[in-house]
Coordinates of C-alpha atoms and ligand atoms in Angstrom, one line a residue:
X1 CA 87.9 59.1 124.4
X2 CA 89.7 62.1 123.2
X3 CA 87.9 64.8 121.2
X4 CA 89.8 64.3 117.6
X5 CA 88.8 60.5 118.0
X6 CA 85.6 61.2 119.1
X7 CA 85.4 63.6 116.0
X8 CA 87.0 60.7 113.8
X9 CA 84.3 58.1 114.6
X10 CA 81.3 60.7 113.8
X11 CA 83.0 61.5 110.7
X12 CA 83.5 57.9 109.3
X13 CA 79.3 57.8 109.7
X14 CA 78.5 60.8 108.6
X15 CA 81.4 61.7 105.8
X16 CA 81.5 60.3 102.2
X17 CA 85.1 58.3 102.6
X18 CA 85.8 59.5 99.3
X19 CA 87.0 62.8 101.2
X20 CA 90.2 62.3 102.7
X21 CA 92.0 64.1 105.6
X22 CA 95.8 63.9 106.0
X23 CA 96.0 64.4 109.7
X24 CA 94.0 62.4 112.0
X25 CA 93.5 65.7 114.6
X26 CA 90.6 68.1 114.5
X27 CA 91.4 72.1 114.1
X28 CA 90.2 74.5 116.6
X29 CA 91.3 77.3 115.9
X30 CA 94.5 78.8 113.6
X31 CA 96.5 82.1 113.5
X32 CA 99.1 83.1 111.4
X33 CA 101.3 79.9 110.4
X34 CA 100.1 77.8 113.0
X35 CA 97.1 75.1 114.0
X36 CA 95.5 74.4 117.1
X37 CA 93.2 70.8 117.3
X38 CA 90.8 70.6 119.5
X39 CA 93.1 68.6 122.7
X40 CA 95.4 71.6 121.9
X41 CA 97.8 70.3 120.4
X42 CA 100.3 73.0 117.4
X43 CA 101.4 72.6 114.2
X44 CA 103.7 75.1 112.8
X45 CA 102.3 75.5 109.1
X46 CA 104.2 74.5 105.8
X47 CA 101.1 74.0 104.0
X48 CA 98.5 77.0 104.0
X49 CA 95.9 74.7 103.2
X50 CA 97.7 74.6 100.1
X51 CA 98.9 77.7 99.3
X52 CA 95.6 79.3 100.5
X53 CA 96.5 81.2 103.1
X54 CA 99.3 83.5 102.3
X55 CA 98.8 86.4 104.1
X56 CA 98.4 83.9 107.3
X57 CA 95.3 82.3 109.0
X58 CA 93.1 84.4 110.2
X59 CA 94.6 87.4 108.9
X60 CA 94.0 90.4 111.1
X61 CA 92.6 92.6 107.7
X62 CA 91.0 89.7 106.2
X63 CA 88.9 88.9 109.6
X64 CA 87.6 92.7 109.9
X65 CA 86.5 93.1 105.5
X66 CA 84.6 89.8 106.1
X67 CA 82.7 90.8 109.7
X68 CA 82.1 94.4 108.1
X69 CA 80.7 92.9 104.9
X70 CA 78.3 90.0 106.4
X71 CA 76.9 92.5 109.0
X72 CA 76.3 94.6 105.3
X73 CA 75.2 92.0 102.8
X74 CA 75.9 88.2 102.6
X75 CA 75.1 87.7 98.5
X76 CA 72.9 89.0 95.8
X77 CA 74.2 87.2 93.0
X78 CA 76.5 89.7 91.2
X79 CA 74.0 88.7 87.8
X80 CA 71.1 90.4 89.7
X81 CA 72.4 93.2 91.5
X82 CA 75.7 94.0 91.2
X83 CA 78.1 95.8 94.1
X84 CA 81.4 97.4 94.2
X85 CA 84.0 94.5 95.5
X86 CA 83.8 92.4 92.7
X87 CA 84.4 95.1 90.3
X88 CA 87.4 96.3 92.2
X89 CA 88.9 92.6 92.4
X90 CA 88.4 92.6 89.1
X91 CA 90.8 96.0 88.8
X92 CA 93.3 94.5 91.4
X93 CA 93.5 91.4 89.2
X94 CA 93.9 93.1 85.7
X95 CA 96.5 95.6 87.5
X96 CA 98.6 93.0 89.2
X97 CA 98.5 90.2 86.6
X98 CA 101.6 90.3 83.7
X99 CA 101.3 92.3 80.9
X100 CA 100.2 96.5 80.6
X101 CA 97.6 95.5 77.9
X102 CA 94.2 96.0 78.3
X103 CA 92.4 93.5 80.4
X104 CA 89.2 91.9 81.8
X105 CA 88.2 89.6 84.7
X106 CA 85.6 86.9 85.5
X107 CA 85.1 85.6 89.4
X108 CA 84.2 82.4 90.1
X109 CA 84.0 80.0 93.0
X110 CA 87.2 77.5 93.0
X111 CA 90.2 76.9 90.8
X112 CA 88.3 74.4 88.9
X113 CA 85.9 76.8 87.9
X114 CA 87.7 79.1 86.9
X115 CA 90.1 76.8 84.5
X116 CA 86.7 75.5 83.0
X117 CA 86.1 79.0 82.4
X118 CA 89.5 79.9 80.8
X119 CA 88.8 76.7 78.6
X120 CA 85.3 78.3 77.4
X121 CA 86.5 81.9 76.5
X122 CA 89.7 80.5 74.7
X123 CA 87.4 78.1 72.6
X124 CA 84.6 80.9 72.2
X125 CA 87.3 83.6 71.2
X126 CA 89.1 81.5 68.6
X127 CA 86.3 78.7 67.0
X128 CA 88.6 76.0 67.9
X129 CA 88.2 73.1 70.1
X130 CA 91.8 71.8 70.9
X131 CA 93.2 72.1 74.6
X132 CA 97.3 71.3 74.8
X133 CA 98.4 70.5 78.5
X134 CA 101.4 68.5 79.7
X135 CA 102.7 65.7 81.5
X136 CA 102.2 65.8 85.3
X137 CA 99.8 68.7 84.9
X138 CA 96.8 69.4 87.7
X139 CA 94.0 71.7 87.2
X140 CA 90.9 70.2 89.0
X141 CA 88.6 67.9 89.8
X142 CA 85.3 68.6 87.7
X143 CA 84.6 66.7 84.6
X144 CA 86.7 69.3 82.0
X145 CA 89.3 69.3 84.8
X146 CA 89.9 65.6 85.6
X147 CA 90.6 65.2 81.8
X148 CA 93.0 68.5 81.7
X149 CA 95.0 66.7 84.5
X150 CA 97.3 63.7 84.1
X151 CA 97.5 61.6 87.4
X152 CA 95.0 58.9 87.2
X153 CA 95.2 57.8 91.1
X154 CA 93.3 59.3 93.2
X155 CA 91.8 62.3 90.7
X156 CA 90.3 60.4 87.7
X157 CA 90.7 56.6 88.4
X158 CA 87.2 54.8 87.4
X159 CA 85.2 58.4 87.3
X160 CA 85.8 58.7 83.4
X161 CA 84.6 58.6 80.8
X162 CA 86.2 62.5 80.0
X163 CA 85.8 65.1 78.1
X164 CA 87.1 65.3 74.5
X165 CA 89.8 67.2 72.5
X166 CA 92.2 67.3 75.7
X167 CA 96.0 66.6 74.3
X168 CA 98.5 65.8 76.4
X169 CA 102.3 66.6 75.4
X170 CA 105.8 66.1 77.7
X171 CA 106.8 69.1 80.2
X172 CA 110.0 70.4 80.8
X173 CA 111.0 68.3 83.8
X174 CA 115.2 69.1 84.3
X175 CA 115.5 65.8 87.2
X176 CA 113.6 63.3 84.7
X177 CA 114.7 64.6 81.6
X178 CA 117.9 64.0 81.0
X179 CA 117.7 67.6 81.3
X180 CA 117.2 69.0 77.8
X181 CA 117.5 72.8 77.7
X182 CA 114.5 74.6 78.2
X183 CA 113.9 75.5 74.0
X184 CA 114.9 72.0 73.2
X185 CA 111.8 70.7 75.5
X186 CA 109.5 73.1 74.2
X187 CA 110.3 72.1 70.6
X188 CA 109.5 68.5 71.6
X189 CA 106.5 69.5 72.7
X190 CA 105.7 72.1 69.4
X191 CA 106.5 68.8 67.5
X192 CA 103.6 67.0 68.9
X193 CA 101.5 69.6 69.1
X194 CA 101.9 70.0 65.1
X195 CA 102.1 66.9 64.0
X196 CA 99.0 65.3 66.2
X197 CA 96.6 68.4 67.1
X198 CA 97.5 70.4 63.8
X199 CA 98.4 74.3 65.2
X200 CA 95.1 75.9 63.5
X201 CA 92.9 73.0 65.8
X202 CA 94.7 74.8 69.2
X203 CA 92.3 76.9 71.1
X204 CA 94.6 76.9 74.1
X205 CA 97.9 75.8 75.6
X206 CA 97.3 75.6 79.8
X207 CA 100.1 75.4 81.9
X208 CA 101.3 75.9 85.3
X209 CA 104.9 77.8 85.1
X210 CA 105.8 76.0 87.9
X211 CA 103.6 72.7 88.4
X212 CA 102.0 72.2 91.8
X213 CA 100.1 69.0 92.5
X214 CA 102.6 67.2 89.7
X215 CA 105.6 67.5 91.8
X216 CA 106.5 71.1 92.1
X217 CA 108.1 70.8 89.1
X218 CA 110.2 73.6 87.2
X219 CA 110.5 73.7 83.9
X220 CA 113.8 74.4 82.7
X221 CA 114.6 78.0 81.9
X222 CA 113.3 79.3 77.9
X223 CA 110.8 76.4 78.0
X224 CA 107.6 78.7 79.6
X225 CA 108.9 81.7 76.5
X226 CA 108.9 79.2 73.6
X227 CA 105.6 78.1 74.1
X228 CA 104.5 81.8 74.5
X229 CA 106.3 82.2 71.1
X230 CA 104.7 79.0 69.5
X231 CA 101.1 80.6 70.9
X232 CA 101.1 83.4 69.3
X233 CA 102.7 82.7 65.8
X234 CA 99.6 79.7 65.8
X235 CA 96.6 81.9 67.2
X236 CA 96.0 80.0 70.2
X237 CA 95.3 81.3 73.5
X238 CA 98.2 80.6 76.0
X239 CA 96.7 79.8 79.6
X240 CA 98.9 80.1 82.7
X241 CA 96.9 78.6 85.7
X242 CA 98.6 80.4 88.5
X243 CA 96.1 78.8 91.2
X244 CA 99.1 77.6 93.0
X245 CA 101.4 79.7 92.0
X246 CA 99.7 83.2 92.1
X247 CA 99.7 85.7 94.8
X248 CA 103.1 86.1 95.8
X249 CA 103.7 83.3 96.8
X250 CA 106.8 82.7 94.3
X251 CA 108.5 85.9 95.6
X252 CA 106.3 87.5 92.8
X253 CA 102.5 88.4 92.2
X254 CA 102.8 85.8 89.2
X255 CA 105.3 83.3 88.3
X256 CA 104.8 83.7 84.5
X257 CA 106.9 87.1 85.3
X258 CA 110.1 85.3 86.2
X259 CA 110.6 84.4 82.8
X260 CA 108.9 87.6 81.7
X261 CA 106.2 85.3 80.0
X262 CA 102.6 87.1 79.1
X263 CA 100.3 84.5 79.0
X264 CA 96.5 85.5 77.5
X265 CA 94.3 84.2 80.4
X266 CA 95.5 83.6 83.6
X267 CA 93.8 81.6 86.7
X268 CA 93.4 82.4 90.0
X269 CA 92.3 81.4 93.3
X270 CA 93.9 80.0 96.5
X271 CA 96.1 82.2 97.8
X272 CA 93.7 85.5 96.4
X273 CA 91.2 85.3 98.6
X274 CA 93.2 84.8 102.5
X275 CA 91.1 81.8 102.7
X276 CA 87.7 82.3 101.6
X277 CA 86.8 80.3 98.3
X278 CA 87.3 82.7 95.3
X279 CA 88.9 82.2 91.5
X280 CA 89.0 85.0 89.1
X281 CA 90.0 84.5 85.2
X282 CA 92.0 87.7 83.5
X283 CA 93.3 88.4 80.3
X284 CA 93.3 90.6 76.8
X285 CA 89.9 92.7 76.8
X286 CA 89.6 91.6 73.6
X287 CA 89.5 87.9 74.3
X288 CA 87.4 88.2 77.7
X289 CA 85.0 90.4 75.8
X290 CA 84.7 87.8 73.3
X291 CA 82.0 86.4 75.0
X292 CA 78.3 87.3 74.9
X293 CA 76.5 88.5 77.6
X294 CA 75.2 85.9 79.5
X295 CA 77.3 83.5 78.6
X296 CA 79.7 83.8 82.0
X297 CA 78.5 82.9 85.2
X298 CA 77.2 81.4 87.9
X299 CA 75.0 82.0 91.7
X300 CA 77.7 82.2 94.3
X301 CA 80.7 83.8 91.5
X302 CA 82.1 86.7 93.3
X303 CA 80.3 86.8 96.0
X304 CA 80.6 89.8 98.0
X305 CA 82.6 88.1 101.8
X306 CA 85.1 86.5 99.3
X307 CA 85.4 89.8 97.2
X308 CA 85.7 91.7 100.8
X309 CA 88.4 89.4 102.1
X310 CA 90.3 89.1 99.0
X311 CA 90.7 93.3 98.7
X312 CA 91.8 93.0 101.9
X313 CA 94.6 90.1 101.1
X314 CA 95.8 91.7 98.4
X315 CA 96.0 95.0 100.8
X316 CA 97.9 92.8 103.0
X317 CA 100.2 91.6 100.3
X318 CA 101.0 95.1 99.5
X319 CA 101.6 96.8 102.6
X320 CA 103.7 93.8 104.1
X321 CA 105.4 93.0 100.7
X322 CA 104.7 89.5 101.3
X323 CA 106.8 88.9 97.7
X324 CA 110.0 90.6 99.6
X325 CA 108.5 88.0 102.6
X326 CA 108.7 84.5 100.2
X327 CA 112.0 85.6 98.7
X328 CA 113.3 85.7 102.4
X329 CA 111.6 82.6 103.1
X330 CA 113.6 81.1 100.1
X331 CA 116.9 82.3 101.2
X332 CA 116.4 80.7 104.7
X333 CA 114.7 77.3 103.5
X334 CA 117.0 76.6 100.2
X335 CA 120.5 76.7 102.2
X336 CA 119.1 74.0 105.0
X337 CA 117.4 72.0 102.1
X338 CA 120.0 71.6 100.5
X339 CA 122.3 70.8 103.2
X340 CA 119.8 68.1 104.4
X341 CA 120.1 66.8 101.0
X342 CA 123.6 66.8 100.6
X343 CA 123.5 64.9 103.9
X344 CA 120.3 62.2 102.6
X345 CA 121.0 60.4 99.2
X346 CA 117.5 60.0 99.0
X347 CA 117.4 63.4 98.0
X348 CA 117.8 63.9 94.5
X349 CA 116.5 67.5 93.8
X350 CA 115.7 70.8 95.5
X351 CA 113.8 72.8 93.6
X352 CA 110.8 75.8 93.5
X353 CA 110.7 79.5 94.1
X354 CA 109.8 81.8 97.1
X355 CA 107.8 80.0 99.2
X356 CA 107.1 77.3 97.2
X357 CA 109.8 74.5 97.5
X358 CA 110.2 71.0 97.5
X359 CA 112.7 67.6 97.6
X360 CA 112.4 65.1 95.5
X361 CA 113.0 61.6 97.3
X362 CA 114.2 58.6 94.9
X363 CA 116.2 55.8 95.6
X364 CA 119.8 57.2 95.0
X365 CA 121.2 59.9 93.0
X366 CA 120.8 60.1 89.2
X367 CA 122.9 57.3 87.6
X368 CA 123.4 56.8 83.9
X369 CA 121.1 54.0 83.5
X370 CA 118.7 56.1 85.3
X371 CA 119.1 59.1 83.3
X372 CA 116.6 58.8 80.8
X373 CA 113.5 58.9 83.5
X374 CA 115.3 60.2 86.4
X375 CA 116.5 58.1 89.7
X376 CA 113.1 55.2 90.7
X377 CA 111.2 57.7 93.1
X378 CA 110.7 57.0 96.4
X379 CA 107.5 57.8 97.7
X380 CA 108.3 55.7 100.7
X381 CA 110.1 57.8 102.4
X382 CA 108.5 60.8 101.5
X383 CA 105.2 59.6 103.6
X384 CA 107.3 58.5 106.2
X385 CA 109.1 61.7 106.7
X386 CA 105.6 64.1 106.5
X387 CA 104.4 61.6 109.4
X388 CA 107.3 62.3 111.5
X389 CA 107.2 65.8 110.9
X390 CA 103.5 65.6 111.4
X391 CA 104.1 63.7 114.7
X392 CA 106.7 65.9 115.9
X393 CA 104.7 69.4 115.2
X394 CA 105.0 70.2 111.5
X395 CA 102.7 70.1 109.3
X396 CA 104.2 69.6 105.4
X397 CA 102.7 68.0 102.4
X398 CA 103.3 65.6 100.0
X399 CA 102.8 65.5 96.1
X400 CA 104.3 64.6 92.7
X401 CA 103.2 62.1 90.0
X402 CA 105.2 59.3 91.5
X403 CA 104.1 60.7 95.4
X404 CA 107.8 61.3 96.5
X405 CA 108.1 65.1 96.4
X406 CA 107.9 67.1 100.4
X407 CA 106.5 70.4 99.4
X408 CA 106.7 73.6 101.7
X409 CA 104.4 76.5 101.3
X410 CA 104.3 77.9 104.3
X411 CA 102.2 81.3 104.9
X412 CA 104.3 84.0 103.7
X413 CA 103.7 86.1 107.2
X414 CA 105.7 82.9 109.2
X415 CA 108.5 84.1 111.3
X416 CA 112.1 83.2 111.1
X417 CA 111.5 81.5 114.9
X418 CA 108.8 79.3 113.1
X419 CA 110.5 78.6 109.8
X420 CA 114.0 77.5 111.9
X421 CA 111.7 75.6 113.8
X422 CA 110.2 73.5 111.5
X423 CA 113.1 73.2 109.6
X424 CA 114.2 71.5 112.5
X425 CA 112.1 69.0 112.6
X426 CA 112.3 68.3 109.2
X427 CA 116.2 67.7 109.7
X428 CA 114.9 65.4 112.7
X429 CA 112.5 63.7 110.7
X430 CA 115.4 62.8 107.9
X431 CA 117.8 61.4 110.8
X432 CA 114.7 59.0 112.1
X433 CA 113.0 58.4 108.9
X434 CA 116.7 58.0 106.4
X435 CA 119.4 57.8 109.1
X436 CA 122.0 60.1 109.8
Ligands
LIG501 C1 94.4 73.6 93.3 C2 94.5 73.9 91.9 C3 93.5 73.8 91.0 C4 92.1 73.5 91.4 O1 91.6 74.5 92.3 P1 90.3 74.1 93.2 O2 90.0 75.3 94.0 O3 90.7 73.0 94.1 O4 89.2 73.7 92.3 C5 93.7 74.1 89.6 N1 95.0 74.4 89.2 C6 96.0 74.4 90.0 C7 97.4 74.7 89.5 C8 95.8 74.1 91.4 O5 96.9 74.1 92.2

């Protein structure tokens, strides 16, 4: 029996079936943007573990901080005794975040963590309970996070009942639409906001500026600066989760600063820590301070091998300029997208920034009837081309609402060799999957 299936059968007896893998083959070892199972078999790597590993698998600096630091250390809780590397990620993030103002951080565990700890500073800070998020949002899988995000199937279906004062409003989404300008959007959503929450009830607006689970979707340009506006004339604390998006791996350290937007708090963890689990929260001193002492937290929050190997991926995304590095990944990937669209009908959008792109798959382009929702997705083919990618050495990932977006975040440090190369087989996958 070969060793993955071997693997497989131990895992159905021994692993809760709740936790699902998306290839069938066991990992022995990575480097860079590739993965090795264990019959030695490659993958080139368009999907980071999502958007985990930036700065590459295994990253050289990465490796050598976390050696160095469990030969040192391996925790003290940083609420007992406290040590250097968490207070200088804690510098990194309030220097690199958006925004000159005066700032503070928190380190915490996952992404999940640290939105539910966003949520409880905004709500501390201002006295108010409401939380405003938006269609096709994700931000977790706890309790507070299952009810921040909207897809019932697979993240919240029958696990309920969820936590209160969670309002949900529409997102600027340009392909489903009708594409209302980006101020137009946001004033649909200020509308709702109003007239259901009341704007003096809003502790917080949370947003991804460019969605990642939901579909990689962008909102439409003066959407992401409205609510900013709207935030700040009503006293509510305006979140940007940048889990997904943080970290360069827009062809920017945050993607709240393409549109110049300074959000209050941001999120962060994926891509911050080369692939070790660590989330951080950062915003205004005077909101982060807010809090009384104590009443932040946690055992493993910052613990010093995830604070070691993120100083060394952010050292890494600074001395290789991995945002010049997804910008060029951009302006290789966007020109064959979109000829591979123009090619497939089933295409009906490109879309996303640096390194994180996607299609949108639906059957046929936009037609008037259509126009109101978008073109009837087509989540179809999107499984059926990530299997023949996957089949044919290429690992990419699936996501959206409706399931019908192929997403690509490949690790920023991927060579043009690698990138051509799976773009290849993506094109091959399209001409078996859609025809030619
Ligand atoms: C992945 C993700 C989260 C949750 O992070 P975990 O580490 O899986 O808990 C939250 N928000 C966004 C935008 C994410 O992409």
């Amino acid at each position: 029996m070969a060793r993955s299936e071997e693997l497989g059968k131990r895992r159905a007896a021994a692993v809760s079936r709740g936790v699902s893998s998306l290839l069938p083959s066991y990992v022995d070892h990575a480097g860079g943007a590739t993965l090795t199972d264990v019959e030695g078999r490659e993958w080139i790597d368009f999907g980071s573990g999502i958007a985990v590993t930036s700065v590459g698998n295994a990253a050289p600096r990465v490796v050598e901080a976390v050696k160095a630091q469990v030969e040192r250390f391996t925790h003290t809780c940083f609420m007992i005794s406290p040590y250097e590397s968490y207070v200088a990620v804690c510098e990194q993030l309030n220097e690199l975040t958006p925004g000159e103002h005066d700032k503070r951080s928190a380190l915490f565990n996952s992404g999940a963590e640290a939105v539910e700890n966003a949520v409880k500073i905004a709500r501390h800070h201002t006295g108010r309970p409401a939380v405003v998020v938006f269609d096709h949002a994700y931000h977790g899988r706890t309790n507070l996070t299952m009810a921040l995000t909207a897809k019932n199937m697979p993240y919240k279906h029958r696990f309920g009942p969820f936590a209160g004062e969670i309002y949900r409003v529409p997102m600027s989404y340009p392909l489903r639409d009708g594409g209302l300008p980006g101020d137009v959007a946001a004033a649909r959503a200020i509308d709702l906001i109003e007239k259901q929450v009341g704007a003096s009830n809003v502790a917080a607006v949370l947003i991804e500026p460019i969605q990642g689970e939901g579909g990689f979707v962008v909102p439409a340009p003066g959407f992401l600066p409205a609510l900013r506006e709207w935030a700040t004339q009503a006293g509510a604390v305006l979140i940007a989760d940048e889990i997904q998006t943080g970290f360069c791996r827009t062809g920017s350290w945050f993607a709240s600063s393409h549109e110049s937007v300074v959000p209050d708090l941001v999120t962060t963890a994926k891509g911050l820590a080369g692939g070790l689990p660590l989330a951080g929260v950062t915003g205004r001193a005077e909101i982060m301070d807010a809090v009384h002492p104590g009443g932040l937290g946690g055992t493993y929050g910052g613990n010093p091998v995830a604070c070691a190997a993120a100083l060394a991926a952010i050292e890494t995304m600074r001395a290789e300029d991995l945002n010049a590095a997804a910008r060029h990944i951009e302006s290789v990937m966007l020109p064959r997208l979109h000829a591979l669209a123009s090619r497939h009908a089933v295409v009906a959008d490109v879309r996303g920034r640096g390194a994180m792109l996607a299609m949108e798959l639906t059957h046929g382009g936009t037609t008037e009837s259509a126009a109101r929702t978008g073109p009837p997705p087509n989540p179809e083919v999107a499984a059926a081309v990530a299997r023949a990618c996957h089949e044919a050495g290429l690992l990419v990932l699936t996501c959206g609402t409706y399931g019908n977006v192929l997403r690509f975040l490949p690790p920023l440090v991927i060579t043009d060799a690698q990138l051509n190369a799976g773009l290849d087989i993506l094109d091959a996958a399209f001409g078996e999957v859609a025809g030619n």
